[in-house]
Amino acid sequence: QELGKLEDAEASYRKAIALKPDYPTAQNNLGTVLQELGKLEEAEASYRKAIVLIPEYADAYSNLGNTLQAIGRLEEAEASYRKAIALKPDDAKVHSNLGVALQELGRSKHAEASYRKAIALKPDYAEAHSNLGVALQELGKLEDAEASYRKAIALKPDYPTAQNNLGTVLQELGK
């Protein structure tokens, strides 16, 4: 049933764009639905159209980064996240997403800095604490990683990824 709702949303956004081709919000929203439907190349095109219409559209750059990351075009995703951050520097989620892309690029030290910025902006961001733990673990900072996972779990006790990662680091620490 959810698939049907997403397809209905896609049709509605396409109709809005047909009625008003220079409608950047509809292009961005269409991109989001297309991404959820797994139509990543179409989502990328929709975000790019939104950005052409509003070159300072931080959310479209962020969403484009998510799509490019899902496609595996990590350097382009990094650039898109950095553009979103330049336009909207207080968006914790974009800083965290940049960290994930940097980590996937093998740049854990830079990822650590992005996660720390996300946490500075939003201290109760459990996912950023957990992601920071992964970066710290990759950097060999196991006690710090443990603390990050514990903070993520304190903020979100039903967070299975953080629970699993805590178990992994505790095993590495021999605790």
XYZ file of N, CA, C and O in Angstrom:
700
model
N 0.824 -1.196 0.000
C 0.000 0.000 0.000
C 0.871 1.263 0.000
O 0.555 2.225 -0.675
N 1.980 1.239 0.743
C 2.849 2.410 0.776
C 3.401 2.708 -0.616
O 3.518 3.864 -1.006
N 3.726 1.646 -1.372
C 4.226 1.833 -2.723
C 3.200 2.602 -3.548
O 3.541 3.526 -4.279
N 1.927 2.258 -3.403
C 0.871 2.958 -4.121
C 0.807 4.424 -3.757
O 0.605 5.287 -4.617
N 1.007 4.742 -2.476
C 1.000 6.140 -2.027
C 2.185 6.899 -2.630
O 2.043 8.048 -3.022
N 3.353 6.260 -2.676
C 4.517 6.916 -3.265
C 4.301 7.166 -4.755
O 4.652 8.229 -5.272
N 3.713 6.196 -5.439
C 3.429 6.381 -6.864
C 2.402 7.485 -7.071
O 2.501 8.266 -8.024
N 1.412 7.568 -6.179
C 0.440 8.659 -6.243
C 1.125 10.003 -6.008
O 0.818 10.996 -6.682
N 2.048 10.042 -5.051
C 2.792 11.277 -4.776
C 3.612 11.671 -5.996
O 3.641 12.851 -6.379
N 4.266 10.685 -6.612
C 5.044 10.963 -7.819
C 4.153 11.587 -8.895
O 4.513 12.610 -9.498
N 2.989 11.008 -9.109
C 2.063 11.529 -10.121
C 1.629 12.954 -9.780
O 1.542 13.818 -10.665
N 1.371 13.210 -8.510
C 0.945 14.536 -8.083
C 2.049 15.580 -8.308
O 1.781 16.684 -8.802
N 3.283 15.230 -7.962
C 4.392 16.167 -8.186
C 4.605 16.404 -9.680
O 4.857 17.534 -10.107
N 4.482 15.349 -10.471
C 4.644 15.507 -11.928
C 3.555 16.422 -12.490
O 3.813 17.226 -13.381
N 2.347 16.300 -11.969
C 1.248 17.163 -12.404
C 1.546 18.617 -12.015
O 1.340 19.534 -12.818
N 2.033 18.841 -10.801
C 2.381 20.198 -10.362
C 3.439 20.801 -11.286
O 3.349 21.975 -11.671
N 4.421 19.998 -11.662
C 5.496 20.475 -12.541
C 4.960 20.743 -13.946
O 5.360 21.718 -14.600
N 4.032 19.899 -14.403
C 3.429 20.128 -15.721
C 2.657 21.448 -15.729
O 2.680 22.192 -16.717
N 2.004 21.747 -14.618
C 1.245 22.991 -14.515
C 2.156 24.209 -14.345
O 1.822 25.305 -14.794
N 3.283 23.997 -13.665
C 4.222 25.100 -13.394
C 5.650 24.550 -13.503
O 6.239 24.119 -12.509
N 6.207 24.531 -14.712
C 7.523 23.905 -14.935
C 8.662 24.498 -14.101
O 9.628 23.803 -13.806
N 8.544 25.755 -13.694
C 9.613 26.384 -12.909
C 9.294 26.351 -11.410
O 9.434 27.338 -10.714
N 8.901 25.175 -10.925
C 8.458 24.978 -9.540
C 9.520 24.154 -8.810
O 9.454 22.923 -8.759
N 10.521 24.805 -8.202
C 11.650 24.071 -7.610
C 11.258 23.160 -6.447
O 11.832 22.078 -6.297
N 10.285 23.572 -5.635
C 9.886 22.730 -4.502
C 9.300 21.418 -4.996
O 9.600 20.350 -4.444
N 8.498 21.493 -6.047
C 7.920 20.268 -6.608
C 9.020 19.381 -7.195
O 8.964 18.149 -7.074
N 10.018 19.992 -7.845
C 11.141 19.200 -8.385
C 11.883 18.490 -7.255
O 12.212 17.306 -7.359
N 12.152 19.203 -6.161
C 12.841 18.611 -5.019
C 12.007 17.487 -4.408
O 12.516 16.400 -4.113
N 10.721 17.743 -4.216
C 9.839 16.717 -3.642
C 9.721 15.506 -4.554
O 9.702 14.367 -4.078
N 9.656 15.745 -5.860
C 9.626 14.636 -6.810
C 10.895 13.809 -6.670
O 10.839 12.574 -6.653
N 12.025 14.479 -6.549
C 13.288 13.757 -6.376
C 13.269 12.863 -5.147
O 13.733 11.716 -5.183
N 12.702 13.366 -4.058
C 12.630 12.579 -2.821
C 11.798 11.315 -3.012
O 12.195 10.229 -2.588
N 10.656 11.462 -3.670
C 9.795 10.297 -3.914
C 10.474 9.328 -4.877
O 10.450 8.111 -4.665
N 11.093 9.850 -5.921
C 11.783 8.983 -6.874
C 12.897 8.202 -6.180
O 13.104 7.023 -6.457
N 13.599 8.853 -5.268
C 14.649 8.147 -4.533
C 14.048 7.025 -3.696
O 14.572 5.918 -3.661
N 12.937 7.315 -3.009
C 12.277 6.274 -2.206
C 11.814 5.116 -3.078
O 11.778 3.969 -2.617
N 11.470 5.402 -4.316
C 11.026 4.357 -5.249
C 12.204 3.635 -5.908
O 12.006 2.716 -6.691
N 13.425 4.079 -5.598
C 14.609 3.442 -6.179
C 14.949 3.934 -7.569
O 15.795 3.356 -8.243
N 14.324 5.001 -8.004
C 14.586 5.585 -9.325
C 15.647 6.673 -9.167
O 15.368 7.865 -9.271
N 16.880 6.229 -8.908
C 17.923 7.150 -8.473
C 18.375 8.119 -9.561
O 18.616 9.301 -9.276
N 18.491 7.643 -10.797
C 18.918 8.548 -11.860
C 17.867 9.631 -12.099
O 18.194 10.794 -12.327
N 16.590 9.254 -12.044
C 15.519 10.235 -12.204
C 15.508 11.218 -11.021
O 15.269 12.415 -11.213
N 15.762 10.707 -9.828
C 15.821 11.574 -8.656
C 16.944 12.589 -8.831
O 16.754 13.788 -8.572
N 18.113 12.129 -9.260
C 19.240 13.037 -9.483
C 18.849 14.146 -10.454
O 19.098 15.334 -10.195
N 18.205 13.781 -11.551
C 17.805 14.774 -12.550
C 16.825 15.786 -11.959
O 16.919 16.994 -12.230
N 15.911 15.311 -11.131
C 14.917 16.198 -10.526
C 15.581 17.185 -9.562
O 15.273 18.386 -9.579
N 16.511 16.702 -8.742
C 17.222 17.606 -7.836
C 18.030 18.639 -8.621
O 18.072 19.813 -8.257
N 18.661 18.193 -9.683
C 19.463 19.126 -10.485
C 18.579 20.206 -11.116
O 18.984 21.365 -11.214
N 17.371 19.837 -11.535
C 16.433 20.834 -12.075
C 16.051 21.846 -10.996
O 15.974 23.050 -11.264
N 15.819 21.370 -9.774
C 15.486 22.276 -8.673
C 16.630 23.252 -8.424
O 16.402 24.442 -8.201
N 17.858 22.757 -8.498
C 19.037 23.598 -8.257
C 19.224 24.621 -9.370
O 19.620 25.762 -9.109
N 18.910 24.236 -10.605
C 18.978 25.205 -11.709
C 17.992 26.342 -11.449
O 18.303 27.513 -11.671
N 16.815 25.989 -10.944
C 15.786 27.001 -10.673
C 16.140 27.889 -9.478
O 15.842 29.076 -9.481
N 16.750 27.291 -8.452
C 17.200 28.052 -7.274
C 18.616 27.574 -6.934
O 18.789 26.572 -6.226
N 19.633 28.259 -7.433
C 21.018 27.825 -7.193
C 21.426 27.787 -5.714
O 22.408 27.132 -5.376
N 20.682 28.440 -4.839
C 20.999 28.445 -3.402
C 20.103 27.471 -2.624
O 19.899 27.644 -1.429
N 19.579 26.452 -3.267
C 18.606 25.526 -2.676
C 19.355 24.445 -1.884
O 19.660 23.367 -2.383
N 19.658 24.741 -0.622
C 20.471 23.852 0.220
C 19.857 22.460 0.349
O 20.572 21.452 0.266
N 18.542 22.373 0.553
C 17.909 21.067 0.720
C 18.040 20.216 -0.537
O 18.225 18.998 -0.455
N 17.965 20.839 -1.709
C 18.123 20.088 -2.955
C 19.552 19.568 -3.086
O 19.766 18.434 -3.532
N 20.537 20.375 -2.685
C 21.929 19.892 -2.701
C 22.108 18.723 -1.734
O 22.798 17.745 -2.041
N 21.501 18.823 -0.567
C 21.588 17.740 0.408
C 20.956 16.462 -0.140
O 21.542 15.379 -0.061
N 19.764 16.594 -0.690
C 19.080 15.430 -1.260
C 19.849 14.855 -2.437
O 19.932 13.629 -2.599
N 20.414 15.731 -3.261
C 21.247 15.268 -4.369
C 22.434 14.470 -3.825
O 22.777 13.411 -4.355
N 23.031 14.958 -2.755
C 24.135 14.220 -2.133
C 23.715 12.828 -1.697
O 24.436 11.853 -1.916
N 22.522 12.719 -1.103
C 22.018 11.407 -0.686
C 21.879 10.467 -1.870
O 22.237 9.286 -1.790
N 21.347 10.994 -2.971
C 21.152 10.173 -4.168
C 22.486 9.761 -4.768
O 22.690 8.596 -5.110
N 23.405 10.718 -4.890
C 24.717 10.397 -5.447
C 25.438 9.374 -4.580
O 26.105 8.462 -5.093
N 25.286 9.483 -3.275
C 25.896 8.506 -2.368
C 25.286 7.130 -2.588
O 25.999 6.126 -2.640
N 23.968 7.069 -2.742
C 23.294 5.786 -2.968
C 23.732 5.154 -4.283
O 23.835 3.926 -4.386
N 24.022 5.979 -5.280
C 24.491 5.485 -6.579
C 25.943 5.023 -6.487
O 26.399 4.211 -7.275
N 26.675 5.552 -5.484
C 28.080 5.199 -5.331
C 29.030 6.243 -5.878
O 30.231 6.007 -5.971
N 28.518 7.400 -6.218
C 29.343 8.497 -6.725
C 29.715 9.392 -5.541
O 29.181 10.475 -5.352
N 30.649 8.864 -4.735
C 30.939 9.446 -3.429
C 31.605 10.816 -3.497
O 31.306 11.692 -2.683
N 32.517 11.020 -4.440
C 33.167 12.325 -4.541
C 32.142 13.401 -4.901
O 32.174 14.505 -4.356
N 31.217 13.068 -5.798
C 30.163 14.020 -6.167
C 29.218 14.250 -4.982
O 28.760 15.379 -4.770
N 28.940 13.195 -4.240
C 28.089 13.337 -3.049
C 28.759 14.270 -2.050
O 28.108 15.175 -1.499
N 30.061 14.075 -1.841
C 30.794 14.958 -0.928
C 30.673 16.413 -1.372
O 30.379 17.301 -0.558
N 30.859 16.673 -2.655
C 30.778 18.042 -3.165
C 29.383 18.617 -2.962
O 29.228 19.790 -2.598
N 28.373 17.801 -3.173
C 26.994 18.262 -3.013
C 26.693 18.574 -1.545
O 26.078 19.604 -1.230
N 27.141 17.710 -0.641
C 26.957 17.978 0.795
C 27.696 19.259 1.202
O 27.176 20.068 1.965
N 28.896 19.434 0.688
C 29.671 20.633 1.047
C 28.970 21.898 0.547
O 28.981 22.925 1.226
N 28.356 21.819 -0.627
C 27.603 22.971 -1.144
C 26.391 23.235 -0.247
O 26.098 24.392 0.087
N 25.698 22.182 0.170
C 24.550 22.342 1.065
C 24.983 22.990 2.377
O 24.309 23.893 2.885
N 26.124 22.561 2.901
C 26.636 23.114 4.160
C 27.038 24.573 3.983
O 26.792 25.404 4.865
N 27.619 24.905 2.848
C 27.993 26.302 2.593
C 26.752 27.197 2.589
O 26.801 28.338 3.046
N 25.646 26.660 2.090
C 24.401 27.432 2.017
C 23.623 27.422 3.326
O 22.894 28.359 3.629
N 23.759 26.329 4.087
C 22.986 26.146 5.317
C 23.884 25.456 6.347
O 23.751 24.256 6.602
N 24.817 26.203 6.949
C 25.847 25.590 7.793
C 25.347 24.976 9.097
O 26.075 24.211 9.726
N 24.117 25.265 9.502
C 23.616 24.760 10.785
C 22.774 23.493 10.642
O 22.057 23.131 11.571
N 22.885 22.798 9.525
C 22.105 21.577 9.294
C 22.911 20.360 9.750
O 23.809 19.887 9.040
N 22.601 19.867 10.929
C 23.354 18.749 11.524
C 23.290 17.493 10.654
O 24.280 16.770 10.528
N 22.132 17.241 10.063
C 21.981 16.022 9.260
C 22.928 16.023 8.059
O 23.517 14.998 7.721
N 23.101 17.171 7.430
C 24.002 17.239 6.276
C 25.448 17.011 6.719
O 26.208 16.313 6.047
N 25.830 17.563 7.857
C 27.183 17.321 8.381
C 27.389 15.828 8.635
O 28.441 15.278 8.303
N 26.375 15.168 9.192
C 26.476 13.733 9.452
C 26.542 12.946 8.138
O 27.339 12.020 7.994
N 25.702 13.327 7.178
C 25.724 12.644 5.879
C 27.065 12.827 5.179
O 27.584 11.893 4.556
N 27.641 14.025 5.294
C 28.979 14.248 4.750
C 29.966 13.300 5.420
O 30.817 12.697 4.756
N 29.842 13.148 6.730
C 30.714 12.221 7.443
C 30.616 10.799 6.911
O 31.631 10.129 6.727
N 29.405 10.344 6.634
C 29.219 8.991 6.089
C 29.920 8.869 4.736
O 30.623 7.884 4.474
N 29.746 9.872 3.878
C 30.398 9.834 2.562
C 31.922 9.817 2.713
O 32.614 9.044 2.047
N 32.431 10.660 3.609
C 33.878 10.701 3.829
C 34.384 9.369 4.360
O 35.455 8.889 3.951
N 33.613 8.755 5.233
C 34.009 7.460 5.776
C 34.044 6.410 4.665
O 34.972 5.608 4.590
N 33.033 6.438 3.800
C 33.004 5.489 2.682
C 34.174 5.729 1.726
O 34.615 4.808 1.042
N 34.669 6.952 1.697
C 35.839 7.287 0.872
C 37.158 6.934 1.579
O 38.225 7.175 1.043
N 37.059 6.392 2.800
C 38.246 6.002 3.545
C 38.909 7.160 4.281
O 40.085 7.073 4.635
N 38.165 8.220 4.523
C 38.707 9.408 5.179
C 38.073 9.556 6.565
O 37.349 10.505 6.845
N 38.362 8.588 7.423
C 37.730 8.528 8.745
C 38.050 9.732 9.612
O 37.205 10.179 10.389
N 39.246 10.283 9.510
C 39.607 11.451 10.320
C 38.731 12.649 9.945
O 38.243 13.373 10.812
N 38.516 12.842 8.654
C 37.631 13.921 8.199
C 36.181 13.623 8.577
O 35.426 14.542 8.925
N 35.808 12.354 8.502
C 34.447 11.959 8.898
C 34.231 12.282 10.371
O 33.174 12.804 10.745
N 35.239 11.992 11.192
C 35.141 12.302 12.623
C 34.811 13.780 12.831
O 33.921 14.136 13.623
N 35.490 14.649 12.111
C 35.248 16.091 12.255
C 33.822 16.456 11.842
O 33.164 17.273 12.499
N 33.319 15.829 10.789
C 31.940 16.110 10.347
C 30.921 15.651 11.383
O 29.946 16.363 11.656
N 31.137 14.473 11.944
C 30.217 13.982 12.978
C 30.261 14.882 14.211
O 29.224 15.180 14.809
N 31.450 15.325 14.585
C 31.562 16.206 15.759
C 30.837 17.535 15.514
O 30.223 18.084 16.422
N 30.891 18.021 14.289
C 30.170 19.251 13.959
C 28.661 19.004 14.045
O 27.919 19.832 14.583
N 28.197 17.862 13.540
C 26.776 17.527 13.617
C 26.312 17.472 15.066
O 25.250 18.004 15.418
N 27.130 16.863 15.913
C 26.791 16.744 17.337
C 26.826 18.104 18.020
O 25.987 18.396 18.879
N 27.761 18.946 17.634
C 27.812 20.299 18.212
C 26.537 21.073 17.882
O 26.023 21.828 18.703
N 26.028 20.845 16.678
C 24.804 21.530 16.258
C 23.551 20.914 16.883
O 22.577 21.610 17.143
N 23.599 19.594 17.101
C 22.429 18.878 17.626
C 22.925 17.788 18.585
O 23.105 16.630 18.188
N 23.149 18.138 19.840
C 23.749 17.201 20.803
C 22.942 15.915 21.023
O 23.514 14.901 21.423
N 21.650 15.935 20.748
C 20.822 14.745 20.967
C 20.655 13.901 19.697
O 19.745 13.096 19.596
N 21.562 14.031 18.743
C 21.502 13.338 17.450
C 22.169 11.962 17.596
O 23.373 11.799 17.408
N 21.368 10.976 17.947
C 21.876 9.630 18.247
C 22.650 9.031 17.077
O 23.705 8.412 17.271
N 22.135 9.200 15.880
C 22.798 8.619 14.705
C 24.194 9.205 14.511
O 25.128 8.486 14.153
N 24.347 10.498 14.755
C 25.675 11.112 14.617
C 26.632 10.582 15.678
O 27.810 10.348 15.400
N 26.128 10.364 16.892
C 26.978 9.773 17.942
C 27.418 8.367 17.537
O 28.586 8.002 17.711
N 26.499 7.580 16.995
C 26.835 6.229 16.567
C 27.829 6.253 15.408
O 28.803 5.502 15.391
N 27.585 7.141 14.431
C 28.506 7.259 13.295
C 29.882 7.709 13.755
O 30.903 7.219 13.249
N 29.920 8.625 14.718
C 31.194 9.046 15.282
C 31.909 7.846 15.897
O 33.126 7.677 15.731
N 31.156 7.008 16.582
C 31.746 5.802 17.161
C 32.407 4.922 16.111
O 33.506 4.405 16.319
N 31.756 4.767 14.964
C 32.322 3.952 13.880
C 33.634 4.570 13.393
O 34.640 3.869 13.223
N 33.632 5.882 13.189
C 34.858 6.548 12.729
C 35.972 6.394 13.757
O 37.114 6.087 13.406
N 35.640 6.601 15.025
C 36.647 6.472 16.082
C 37.173 5.040 16.160
O 38.384 4.831 16.353
N 36.274 4.080 15.998
C 36.694 2.679 16.021
C 37.660 2.402 14.867
O 38.689 1.754 15.052
N 37.349 2.922 13.689
C 38.240 2.740 12.535
C 39.589 3.404 12.761
O 40.604 2.947 12.237
N 39.598 4.482 13.538
C 40.840 5.198 13.833
C 41.600 4.588 15.017
O 42.640 5.085 15.412
N 41.045 3.513 15.601
C 41.708 2.840 16.710
C 41.462 3.484 18.058
O 42.116 3.128 19.041
N 40.552 4.426 18.127
C 40.227 5.106 19.390
C 39.046 4.377 20.039
O 37.916 4.867 20.056
N 39.329 3.181 20.561
C 38.262 2.276 20.978
C 37.494 2.771 22.194
O 36.271 2.623 22.249
N 38.174 3.340 23.175
C 37.458 3.842 24.357
C 36.531 5.004 23.982
O 35.403 5.093 24.478
N 37.016 5.875 23.103
C 36.176 6.984 22.641
C 34.988 6.459 21.832
O 33.881 6.992 21.935
N 35.235 5.431 21.037
C 34.148 4.821 20.265
C 33.098 4.246 21.209
O 31.891 4.444 21.001
N 33.557 3.552 22.243
C 32.630 3.003 23.236
C 31.759 4.111 23.829
O 30.538 3.979 23.935
N 32.381 5.223 24.194
C 31.636 6.340 24.784
C 30.614 6.894 23.796
O 29.482 7.227 24.185
N 30.976 6.968 22.527
C 30.041 7.477 21.516
C 28.847 6.545 21.349
O 27.702 7.006 21.252
N 29.118 5.237 21.310
C 28.004 4.284 21.188
C 27.099 4.352 22.412
O 25.873 4.315 22.296
N 27.709 4.461 23.587
C 26.900 4.543 24.811
C 26.040 5.809 24.816
O 24.890 5.785 25.264
N 26.575 6.901 24.305
C 25.798 8.146 24.228
C 24.635 7.962 23.242
O 23.505 8.381 23.529
N 24.898 7.334 22.104
C 23.836 7.085 21.119
C 22.717 6.245 21.735
O 21.530 6.543 21.564
N 23.106 5.229 22.497
C 22.120 4.334 23.127
C 21.371 5.062 24.238
O 20.156 4.861 24.404
N 22.043 5.922 24.972
C 21.364 6.694 26.014
C 20.294 7.591 25.386
O 19.212 7.778 25.946
N 20.596 8.122 24.217
C 19.647 8.997 23.531
C 18.522 8.214 22.847
O 17.406 8.704 22.719
N 18.856 6.996 22.395
C 17.897 6.191 21.621
C 18.106 4.720 22.000
O 18.795 3.984 21.290
N 17.516 4.282 23.115
C 17.767 2.935 23.628
C 17.393 1.797 22.661
O 17.957 0.721 22.751
N 16.469 2.063 21.749
C 16.036 1.014 20.815
C 16.773 1.113 19.470
O 16.234 0.773 18.426
N 18.039 1.542 19.502
C 18.841 1.752 18.300
C 19.728 0.519 18.085
O 20.808 0.405 18.666
N 19.295 -0.435 17.243
C 20.021 -1.706 17.108
C 21.436 -1.559 16.550
O 22.335 -2.290 16.964
N 21.648 -0.621 15.641
C 22.988 -0.447 15.070
C 23.981 -0.028 16.150
O 25.084 -0.575 16.235
N 23.583 0.920 16.982
C 24.472 1.368 18.061
C 24.710 0.238 19.063
O 25.833 0.066 19.558
N 23.667 -0.528 19.370
C 23.817 -1.667 20.292
C 24.823 -2.672 19.726
O 25.711 -3.150 20.430
N 24.687 -2.983 18.435
C 25.595 -3.927 17.789
C 27.024 -3.381 17.774
O 27.985 -4.101 18.088
N 27.169 -2.112 17.411
C 28.502 -1.516 17.343
C 29.158 -1.457 18.721
O 30.369 -1.666 18.844
N 28.362 -1.201 19.763
C 28.895 -1.225 21.121
C 29.424 -2.619 21.444
O 30.521 -2.766 21.983
N 28.660 -3.632 21.093
C 29.118 -5.003 21.315
C 30.432 -5.286 20.606
O 31.344 -5.902 21.176
N 30.556 -4.808 19.384
C 31.776 -5.020 18.613
C 32.980 -4.356 19.272
O 34.044 -4.963 19.403
N 32.811 -3.106 19.709
C 33.950 -2.406 20.308
C 34.285 -2.997 21.673
O 35.468 -3.097 22.042
N 33.267 -3.412 22.436
C 33.552 -4.052 23.715
C 34.315 -5.370 23.519
O 35.237 -5.682 24.284
N 33.960 -6.095 22.483
C 34.681 -7.325 22.165
C 36.128 -7.008 21.808
O 37.048 -7.689 22.265
N 36.341 -5.962 20.999
C 37.698 -5.566 20.652
C 38.494 -5.133 21.879
O 39.707 -5.384 21.962
N 37.799 -4.496 22.819
C 38.467 -4.049 24.054
C 38.649 -5.186 25.048
O 39.336 -5.014 26.062
N 38.011 -6.316 24.799
C 38.098 -7.456 25.703
C 37.285 -7.279 26.957
O 37.583 -7.861 28.003
N 36.232 -6.467 26.901
C 35.384 -6.210 28.080
C 34.208 -7.151 28.123
O 33.564 -7.449 27.191
